[in-house]
mmCIF file of C-alpha atoms and ligand atoms in Angstrom:
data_model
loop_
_atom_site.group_PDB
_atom_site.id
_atom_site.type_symbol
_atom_site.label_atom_id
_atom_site.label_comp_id
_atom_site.label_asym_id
_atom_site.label_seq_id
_atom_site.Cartn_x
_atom_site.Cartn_y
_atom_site.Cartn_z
ATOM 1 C CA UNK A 1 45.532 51.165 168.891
ATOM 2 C CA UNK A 2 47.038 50.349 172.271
ATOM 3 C CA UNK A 3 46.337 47.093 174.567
ATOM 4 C CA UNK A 4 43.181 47.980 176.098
ATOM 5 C CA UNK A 5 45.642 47.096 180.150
ATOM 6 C CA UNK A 6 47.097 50.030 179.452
ATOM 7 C CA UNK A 7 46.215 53.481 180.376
ATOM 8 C CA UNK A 8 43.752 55.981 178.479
ATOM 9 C CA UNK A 9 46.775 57.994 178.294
ATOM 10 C CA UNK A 10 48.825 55.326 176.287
ATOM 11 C CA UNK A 11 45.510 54.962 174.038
ATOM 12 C CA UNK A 12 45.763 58.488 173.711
ATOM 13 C CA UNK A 13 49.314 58.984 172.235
ATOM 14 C CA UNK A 14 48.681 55.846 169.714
ATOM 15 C CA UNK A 15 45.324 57.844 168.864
ATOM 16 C CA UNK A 16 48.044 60.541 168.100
ATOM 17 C CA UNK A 17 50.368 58.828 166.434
ATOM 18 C CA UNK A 18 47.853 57.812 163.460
ATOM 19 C CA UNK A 19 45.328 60.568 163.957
ATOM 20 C CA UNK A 20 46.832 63.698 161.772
ATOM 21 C CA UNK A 21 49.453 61.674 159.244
ATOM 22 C CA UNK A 22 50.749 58.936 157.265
ATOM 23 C CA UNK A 23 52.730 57.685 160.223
ATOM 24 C CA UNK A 24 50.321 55.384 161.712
ATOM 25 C CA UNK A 25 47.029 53.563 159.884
ATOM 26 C CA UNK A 26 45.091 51.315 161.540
ATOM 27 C CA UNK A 27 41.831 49.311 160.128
ATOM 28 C CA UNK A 28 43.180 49.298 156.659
ATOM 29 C CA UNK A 29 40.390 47.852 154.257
ATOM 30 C CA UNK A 30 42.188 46.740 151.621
ATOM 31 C CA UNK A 31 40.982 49.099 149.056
ATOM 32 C CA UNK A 32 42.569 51.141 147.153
ATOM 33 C CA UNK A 33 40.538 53.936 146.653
ATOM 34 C CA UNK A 34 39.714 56.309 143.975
ATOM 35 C CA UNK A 35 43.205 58.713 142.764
ATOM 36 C CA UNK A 36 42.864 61.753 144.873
ATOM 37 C CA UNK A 37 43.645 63.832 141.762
ATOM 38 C CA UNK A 38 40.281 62.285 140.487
ATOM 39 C CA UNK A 39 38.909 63.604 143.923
ATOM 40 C CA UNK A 40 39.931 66.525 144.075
ATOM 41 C CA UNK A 41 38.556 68.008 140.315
ATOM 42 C CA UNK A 42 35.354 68.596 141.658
ATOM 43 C CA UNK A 43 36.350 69.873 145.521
ATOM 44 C CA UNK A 44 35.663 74.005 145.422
ATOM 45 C CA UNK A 45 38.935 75.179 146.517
ATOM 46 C CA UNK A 46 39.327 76.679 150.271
ATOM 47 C CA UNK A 47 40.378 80.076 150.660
ATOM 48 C CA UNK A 48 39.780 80.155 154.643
ATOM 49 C CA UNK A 49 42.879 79.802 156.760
ATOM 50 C CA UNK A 50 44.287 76.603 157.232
ATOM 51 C CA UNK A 51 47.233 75.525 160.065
ATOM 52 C CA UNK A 52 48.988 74.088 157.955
ATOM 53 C CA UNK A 53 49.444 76.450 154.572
ATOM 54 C CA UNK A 54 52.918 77.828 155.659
ATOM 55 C CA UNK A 55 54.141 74.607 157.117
ATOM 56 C CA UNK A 56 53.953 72.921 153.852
ATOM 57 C CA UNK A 57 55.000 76.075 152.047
ATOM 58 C CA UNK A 58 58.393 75.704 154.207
ATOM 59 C CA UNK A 59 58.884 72.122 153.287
ATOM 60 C CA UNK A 60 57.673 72.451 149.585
ATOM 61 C CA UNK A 61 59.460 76.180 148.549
ATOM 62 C CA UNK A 62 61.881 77.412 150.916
ATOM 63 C CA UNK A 63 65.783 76.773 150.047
ATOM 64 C CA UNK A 64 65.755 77.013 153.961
ATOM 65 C CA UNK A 65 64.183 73.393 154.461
ATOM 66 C CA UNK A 66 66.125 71.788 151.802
ATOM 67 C CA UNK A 67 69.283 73.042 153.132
ATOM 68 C CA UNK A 68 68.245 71.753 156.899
ATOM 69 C CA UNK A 69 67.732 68.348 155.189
ATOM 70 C CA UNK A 70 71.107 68.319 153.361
ATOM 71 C CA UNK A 71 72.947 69.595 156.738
ATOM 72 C CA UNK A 72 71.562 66.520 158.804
ATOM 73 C CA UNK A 73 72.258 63.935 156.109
ATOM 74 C CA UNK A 74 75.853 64.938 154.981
ATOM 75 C CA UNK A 75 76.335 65.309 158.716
ATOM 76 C CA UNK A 76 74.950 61.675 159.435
ATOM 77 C CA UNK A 77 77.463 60.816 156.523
ATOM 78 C CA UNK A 78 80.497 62.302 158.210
ATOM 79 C CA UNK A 79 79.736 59.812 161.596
ATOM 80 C CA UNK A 80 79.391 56.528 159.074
ATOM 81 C CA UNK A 81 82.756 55.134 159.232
ATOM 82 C CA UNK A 82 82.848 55.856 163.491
ATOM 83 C CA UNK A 83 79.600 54.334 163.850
ATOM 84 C CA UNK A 84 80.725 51.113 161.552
ATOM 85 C CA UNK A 85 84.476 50.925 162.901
ATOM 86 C CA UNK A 86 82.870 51.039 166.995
ATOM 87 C CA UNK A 87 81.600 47.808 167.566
ATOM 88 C CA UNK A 88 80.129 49.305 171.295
ATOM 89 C CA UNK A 89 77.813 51.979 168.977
ATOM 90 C CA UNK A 90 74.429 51.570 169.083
ATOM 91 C CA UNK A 91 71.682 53.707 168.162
ATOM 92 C CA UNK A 92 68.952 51.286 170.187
ATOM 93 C CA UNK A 93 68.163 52.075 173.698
ATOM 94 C CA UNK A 94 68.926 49.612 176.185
ATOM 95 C CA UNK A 95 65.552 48.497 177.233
ATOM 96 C CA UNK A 96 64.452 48.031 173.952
ATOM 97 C CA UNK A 97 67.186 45.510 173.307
ATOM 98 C CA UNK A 98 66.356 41.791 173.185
ATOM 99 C CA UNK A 99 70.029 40.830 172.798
ATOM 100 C CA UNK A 100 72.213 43.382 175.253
ATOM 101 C CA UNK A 101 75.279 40.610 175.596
ATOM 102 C CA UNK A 102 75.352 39.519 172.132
ATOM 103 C CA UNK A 103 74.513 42.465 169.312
ATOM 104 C CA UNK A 104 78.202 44.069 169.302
ATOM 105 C CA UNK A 105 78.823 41.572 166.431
ATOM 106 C CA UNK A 106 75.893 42.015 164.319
ATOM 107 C CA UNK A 107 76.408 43.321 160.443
ATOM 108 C CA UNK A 108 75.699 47.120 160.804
ATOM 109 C CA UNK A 109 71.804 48.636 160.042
ATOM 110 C CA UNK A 110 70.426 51.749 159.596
ATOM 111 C CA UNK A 111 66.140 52.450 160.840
ATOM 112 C CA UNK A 112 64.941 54.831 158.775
ATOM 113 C CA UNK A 113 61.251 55.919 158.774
ATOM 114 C CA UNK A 114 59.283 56.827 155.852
ATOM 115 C CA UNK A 115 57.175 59.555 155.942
ATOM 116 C CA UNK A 116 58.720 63.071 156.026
ATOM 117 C CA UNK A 117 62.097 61.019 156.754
ATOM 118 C CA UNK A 118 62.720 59.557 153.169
ATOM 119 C CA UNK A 119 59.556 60.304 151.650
ATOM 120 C CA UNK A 120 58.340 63.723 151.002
ATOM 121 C CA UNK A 121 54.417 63.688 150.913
ATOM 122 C CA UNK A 122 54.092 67.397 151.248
ATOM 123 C CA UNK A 123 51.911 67.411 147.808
ATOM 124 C CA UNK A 124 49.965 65.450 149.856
ATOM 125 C CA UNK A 125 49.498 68.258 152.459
ATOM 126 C CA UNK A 126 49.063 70.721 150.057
ATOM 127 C CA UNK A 127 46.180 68.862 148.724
ATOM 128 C CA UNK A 128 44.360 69.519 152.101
ATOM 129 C CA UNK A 129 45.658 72.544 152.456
ATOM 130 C CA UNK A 130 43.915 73.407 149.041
ATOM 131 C CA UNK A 131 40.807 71.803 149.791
ATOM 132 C CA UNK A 132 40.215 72.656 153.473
ATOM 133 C CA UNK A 133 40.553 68.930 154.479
ATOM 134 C CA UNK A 134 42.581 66.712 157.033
ATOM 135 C CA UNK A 135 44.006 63.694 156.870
ATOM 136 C CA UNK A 136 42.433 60.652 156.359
ATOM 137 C CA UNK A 137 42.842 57.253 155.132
ATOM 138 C CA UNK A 138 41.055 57.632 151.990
ATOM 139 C CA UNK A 139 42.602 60.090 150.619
ATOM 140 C CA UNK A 140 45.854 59.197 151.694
ATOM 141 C CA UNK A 141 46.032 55.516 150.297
ATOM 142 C CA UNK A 142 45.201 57.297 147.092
ATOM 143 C CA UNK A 143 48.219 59.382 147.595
ATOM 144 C CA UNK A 144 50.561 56.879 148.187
ATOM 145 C CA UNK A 145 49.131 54.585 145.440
ATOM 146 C CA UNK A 146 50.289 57.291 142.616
ATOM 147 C CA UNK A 147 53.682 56.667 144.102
ATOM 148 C CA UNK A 148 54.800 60.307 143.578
ATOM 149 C CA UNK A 149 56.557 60.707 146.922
ATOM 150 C CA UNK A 150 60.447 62.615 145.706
ATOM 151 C CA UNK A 151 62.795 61.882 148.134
ATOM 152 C CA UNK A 152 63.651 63.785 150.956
ATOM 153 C CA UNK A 153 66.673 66.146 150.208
ATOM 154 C CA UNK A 154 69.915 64.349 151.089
ATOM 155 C CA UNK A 155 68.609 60.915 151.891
ATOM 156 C CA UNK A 156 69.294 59.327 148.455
ATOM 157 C CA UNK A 157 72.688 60.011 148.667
ATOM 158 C CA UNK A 158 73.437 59.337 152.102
ATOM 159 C CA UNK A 159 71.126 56.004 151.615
ATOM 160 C CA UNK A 160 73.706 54.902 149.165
ATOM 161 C CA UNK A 161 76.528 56.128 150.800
ATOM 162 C CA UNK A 162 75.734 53.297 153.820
ATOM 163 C CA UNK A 163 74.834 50.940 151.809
ATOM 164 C CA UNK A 164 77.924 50.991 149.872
ATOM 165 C CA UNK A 165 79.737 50.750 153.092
ATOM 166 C CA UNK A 166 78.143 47.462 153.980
ATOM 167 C CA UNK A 167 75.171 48.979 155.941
ATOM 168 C CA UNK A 168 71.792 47.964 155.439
ATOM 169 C CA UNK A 169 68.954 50.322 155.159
ATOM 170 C CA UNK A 170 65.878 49.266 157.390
ATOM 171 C CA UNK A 171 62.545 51.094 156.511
ATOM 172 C CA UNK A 172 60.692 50.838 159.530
ATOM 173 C CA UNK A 173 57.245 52.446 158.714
ATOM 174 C CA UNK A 174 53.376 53.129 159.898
ATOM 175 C CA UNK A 175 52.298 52.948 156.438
ATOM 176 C CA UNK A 176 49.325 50.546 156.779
ATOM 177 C CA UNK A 177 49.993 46.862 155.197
ATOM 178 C CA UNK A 178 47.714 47.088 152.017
ATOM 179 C CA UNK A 179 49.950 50.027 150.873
ATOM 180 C CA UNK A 180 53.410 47.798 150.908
ATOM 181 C CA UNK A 181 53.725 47.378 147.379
ATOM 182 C CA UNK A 182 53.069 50.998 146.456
ATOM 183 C CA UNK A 183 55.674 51.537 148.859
ATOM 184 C CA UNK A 184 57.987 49.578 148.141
ATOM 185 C CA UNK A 185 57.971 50.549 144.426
ATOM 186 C CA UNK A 186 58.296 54.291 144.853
ATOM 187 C CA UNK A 187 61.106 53.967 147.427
ATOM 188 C CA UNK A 188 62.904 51.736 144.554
ATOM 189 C CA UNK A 189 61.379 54.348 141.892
ATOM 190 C CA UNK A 190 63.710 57.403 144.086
ATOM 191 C CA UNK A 191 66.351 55.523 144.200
ATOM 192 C CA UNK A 192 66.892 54.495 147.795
ATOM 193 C CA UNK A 193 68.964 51.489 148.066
ATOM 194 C CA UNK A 194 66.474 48.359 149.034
ATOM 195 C CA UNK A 195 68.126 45.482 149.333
ATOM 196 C CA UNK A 196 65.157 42.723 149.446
ATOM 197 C CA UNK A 197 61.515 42.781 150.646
ATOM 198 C CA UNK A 198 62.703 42.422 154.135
ATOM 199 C CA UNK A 199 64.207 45.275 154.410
ATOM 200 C CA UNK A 200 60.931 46.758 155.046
ATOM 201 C CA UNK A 201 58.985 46.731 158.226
ATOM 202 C CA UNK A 202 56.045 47.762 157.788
ATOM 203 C CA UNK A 203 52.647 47.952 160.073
ATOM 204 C CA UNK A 204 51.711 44.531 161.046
ATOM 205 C CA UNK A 205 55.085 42.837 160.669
ATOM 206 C CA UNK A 206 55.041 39.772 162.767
ATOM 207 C CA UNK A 207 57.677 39.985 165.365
ATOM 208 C CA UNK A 208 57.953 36.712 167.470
ATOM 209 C CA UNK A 209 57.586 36.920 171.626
ATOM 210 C CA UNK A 210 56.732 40.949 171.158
ATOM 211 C CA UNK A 211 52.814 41.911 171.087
ATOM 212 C CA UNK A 212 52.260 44.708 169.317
ATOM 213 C CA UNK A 213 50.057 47.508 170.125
ATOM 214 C CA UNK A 214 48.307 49.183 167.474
ATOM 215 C CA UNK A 215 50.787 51.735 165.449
ATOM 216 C CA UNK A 216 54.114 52.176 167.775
ATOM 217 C CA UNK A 217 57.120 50.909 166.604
ATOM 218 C CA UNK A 218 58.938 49.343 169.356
ATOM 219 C CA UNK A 219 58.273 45.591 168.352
ATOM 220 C CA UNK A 220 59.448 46.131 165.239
ATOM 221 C CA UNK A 221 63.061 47.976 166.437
ATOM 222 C CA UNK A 222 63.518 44.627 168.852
ATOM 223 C CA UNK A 223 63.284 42.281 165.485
ATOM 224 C CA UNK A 224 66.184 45.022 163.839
ATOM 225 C CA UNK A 225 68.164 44.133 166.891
ATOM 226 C CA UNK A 226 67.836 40.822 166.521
ATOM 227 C CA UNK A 227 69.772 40.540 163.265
ATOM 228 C CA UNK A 228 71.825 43.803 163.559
ATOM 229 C CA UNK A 229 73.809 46.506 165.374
ATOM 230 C CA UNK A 230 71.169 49.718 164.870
ATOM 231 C CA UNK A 231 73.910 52.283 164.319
ATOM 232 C CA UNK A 232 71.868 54.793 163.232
ATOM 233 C CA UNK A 233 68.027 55.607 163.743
ATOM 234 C CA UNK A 234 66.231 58.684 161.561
ATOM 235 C CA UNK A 235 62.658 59.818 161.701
ATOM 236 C CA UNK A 236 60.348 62.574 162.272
ATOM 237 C CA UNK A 237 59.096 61.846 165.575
ATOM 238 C CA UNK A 238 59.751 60.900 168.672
ATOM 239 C CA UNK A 239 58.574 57.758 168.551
ATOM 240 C CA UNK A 240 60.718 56.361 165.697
ATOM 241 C CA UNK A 241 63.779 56.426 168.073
ATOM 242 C CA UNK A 242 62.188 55.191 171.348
ATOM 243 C CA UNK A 243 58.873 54.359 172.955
ATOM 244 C CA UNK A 244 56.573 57.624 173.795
ATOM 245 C CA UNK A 245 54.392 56.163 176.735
ATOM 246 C CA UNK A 246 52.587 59.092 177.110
ATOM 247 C CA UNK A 247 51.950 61.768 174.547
ATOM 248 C CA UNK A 248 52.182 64.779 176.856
ATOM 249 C CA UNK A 249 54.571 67.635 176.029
ATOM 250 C CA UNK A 250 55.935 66.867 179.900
ATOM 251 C CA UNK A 251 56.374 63.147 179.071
ATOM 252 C CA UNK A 252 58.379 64.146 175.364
ATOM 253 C CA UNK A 253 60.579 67.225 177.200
ATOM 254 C CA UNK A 254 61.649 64.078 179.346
ATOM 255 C CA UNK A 255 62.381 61.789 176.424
ATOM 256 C CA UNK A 256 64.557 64.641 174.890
ATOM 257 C CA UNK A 257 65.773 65.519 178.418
ATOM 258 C CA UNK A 258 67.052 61.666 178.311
ATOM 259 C CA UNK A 259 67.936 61.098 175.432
ATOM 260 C CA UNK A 260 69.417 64.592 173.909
ATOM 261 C CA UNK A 261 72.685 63.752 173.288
ATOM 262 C CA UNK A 262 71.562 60.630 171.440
ATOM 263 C CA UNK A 263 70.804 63.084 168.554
ATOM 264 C CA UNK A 264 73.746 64.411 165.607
ATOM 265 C CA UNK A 265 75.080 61.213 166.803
ATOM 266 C CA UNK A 266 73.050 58.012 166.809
ATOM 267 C CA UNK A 267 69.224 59.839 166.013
ATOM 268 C CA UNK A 268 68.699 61.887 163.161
ATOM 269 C CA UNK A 269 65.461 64.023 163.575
ATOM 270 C CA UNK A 270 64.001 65.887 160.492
ATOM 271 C CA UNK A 271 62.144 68.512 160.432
ATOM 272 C CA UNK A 272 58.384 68.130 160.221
ATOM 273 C CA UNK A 273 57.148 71.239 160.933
ATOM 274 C CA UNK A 274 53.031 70.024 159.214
ATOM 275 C CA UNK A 275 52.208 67.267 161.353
ATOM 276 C CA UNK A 276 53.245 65.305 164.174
ATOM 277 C CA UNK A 277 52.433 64.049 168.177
ATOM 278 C CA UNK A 278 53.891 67.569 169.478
ATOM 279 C CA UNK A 279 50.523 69.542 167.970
ATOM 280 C CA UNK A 280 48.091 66.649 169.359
ATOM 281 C CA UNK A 281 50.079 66.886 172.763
ATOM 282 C CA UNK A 282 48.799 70.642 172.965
ATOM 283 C CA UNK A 283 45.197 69.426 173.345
ATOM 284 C CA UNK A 284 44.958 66.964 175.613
ATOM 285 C CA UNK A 285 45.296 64.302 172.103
ATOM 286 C CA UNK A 286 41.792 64.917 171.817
ATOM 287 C CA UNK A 287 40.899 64.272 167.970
ATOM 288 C CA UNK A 288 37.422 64.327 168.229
ATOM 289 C CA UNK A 289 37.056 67.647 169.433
ATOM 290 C CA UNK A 290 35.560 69.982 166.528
ATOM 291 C CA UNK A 291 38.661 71.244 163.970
ATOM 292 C CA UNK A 292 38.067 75.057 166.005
ATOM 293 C CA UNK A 293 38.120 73.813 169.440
ATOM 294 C CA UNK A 294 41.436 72.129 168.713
ATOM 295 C CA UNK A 295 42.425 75.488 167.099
ATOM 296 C CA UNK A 296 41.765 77.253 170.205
ATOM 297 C CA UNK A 297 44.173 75.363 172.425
ATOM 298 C CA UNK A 298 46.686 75.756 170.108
ATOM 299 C CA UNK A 299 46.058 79.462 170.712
ATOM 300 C CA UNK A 300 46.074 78.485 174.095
ATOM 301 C CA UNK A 301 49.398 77.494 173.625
ATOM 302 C CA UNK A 302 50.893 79.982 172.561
ATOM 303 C CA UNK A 303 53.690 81.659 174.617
ATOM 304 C CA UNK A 304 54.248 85.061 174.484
ATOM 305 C CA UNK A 305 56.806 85.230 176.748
ATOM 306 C CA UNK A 306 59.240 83.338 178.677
HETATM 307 MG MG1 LIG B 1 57.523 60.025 159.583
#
């Protein structure tokens, strides 16, 4: 996932990144496989306890997660004309700017992730949930190939609502390359505004003079700053605003610390409360370690008081 110079610790975090979710794939085959609905008729049900059954719940059934996602895009909405009318916004950091003299006059973008940002693959989630499994490719290319994924409250609109403004919509997104079409066609099928092909930046996007390691994202904001003024960036993680060198929850509480009043402004963070590199942070990023060992540092990591 990660240049093999760089430190176990930077393997970990991309090891993260594509180890619970659809945010990063890696070693795509090229198969489609068989629909996980197909699957799943002859899985016996689980009834033990799973992490993730009231995360998903949240997302899936409360009114509470729908209104979050309304509040942050109609709030997003109310800082489009700003963001468009100040030619000194921009929603890349510095550093991760090819261009710092010359992007000012750029045509306006938006970066929005995918999954859990405009996409909502919770029936995904409850489809492990249900069977007492966790992620994996398989069965998640067979998600994504039904191209069932509703939109994520509020997006649609405010997706529109930019584009009619003269902003273009940038889907910048870990989903691995064989799964582009499938994609493509269900963020079309929801109604998000997609202006060509290229609007899409998908894993493995070539991105000239920038070597890209394994699943992060930071090639891939350079080429949007190439070609535009990033006025706004949205995602689910950390790592879709800015480059997450080390997935420890110091290294992140320092990237917040840094970059905190970046967000309601320029970042957008929704709420993922069913995956993500916070829960792999709490033990040590250690995948491999047996489902109940990872369990227990979670327990671990608990705080029960301040
Ligand atoms: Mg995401």
């Amino acid at each position: 996932m990660r240049p093999l110079l760089l430190s176990l610790s930077l393997l970990a975090i991309g090891l993260s990144a594509c180890r619970p979710a659809p945010e990063a794939t890696t070693g795509q085959t090229g198969q489609v496989p068989q629909a996980a609905s197909v699957q799943q008729a002859t899985r016996p049900v689980a009834t033990d306890a799973d992490d993730n059954l009231n995360a998903v719940l949240w997302v899936q059934r409360s009114q509470e997660y729908r209104a979050n996602a309304l509040s942050l895009f109609r709030a997003a909405a109310d800082h489009l004309d700003a963001a468009i009318a100040e030619k000194n916004w921009d929603a890349l950091v510095p550093d991760e700017r090819d261009n710092p003299q010359a992007w000012a006059e750029l045509p306006p973008a938006v970066i929005m992730d995918i999954d859990e940002t405009v996409l909502d693959n919770s029936p995904y989630q409850a489809r492990l949930v249900r069977d007492g499994l966790e992620y994996d490719e398989a069965t998640w290319a067979a998600w994504v190939a039904e191209k069932k994924a509703e939109p994520v409250p509020g997006v649609v609109d405010f997706a529109r609502a930019a584009s009619q403004k003269g902003v273009t919509i940038l889907y910048l997104s870990n989903r691995a390359q064989h799964l582009n079409e499938a994609t493509l066609a269900n963020l079309r099928a929801v109604g998000l505004p997609v202006k060509d092909d290229s609007v899409f930046l998908g894993l493995g996007t070539h991105v000239e003079g920038c070597e890209q390691h394994g699943s992060e994202k930071l090639c891939r904001r350079r080429l949007a700053g190439r070609d535009y003024r990033v006025i706004m960036q949205f995602g689910d993680q950390l790592g879709d605003f800015v480059q997450v060198m080390v997935n420890t929850e110091e290294a992140r509480d320092g990237l917040l610390e840094e970059y905190g009043d970046w967000f309601g402004e320029r970042w957008w963070m929704l709420a993922n409360p069913t995956y993500g590199g916070w829960e792999p942070a709490l033990f040590n990023n250690a995948w491999d370690q047996p489902r109940e060992q990872r369990r227990a540092a979670k327990r671990e990591a608990l705080r029960l008081a301040r």
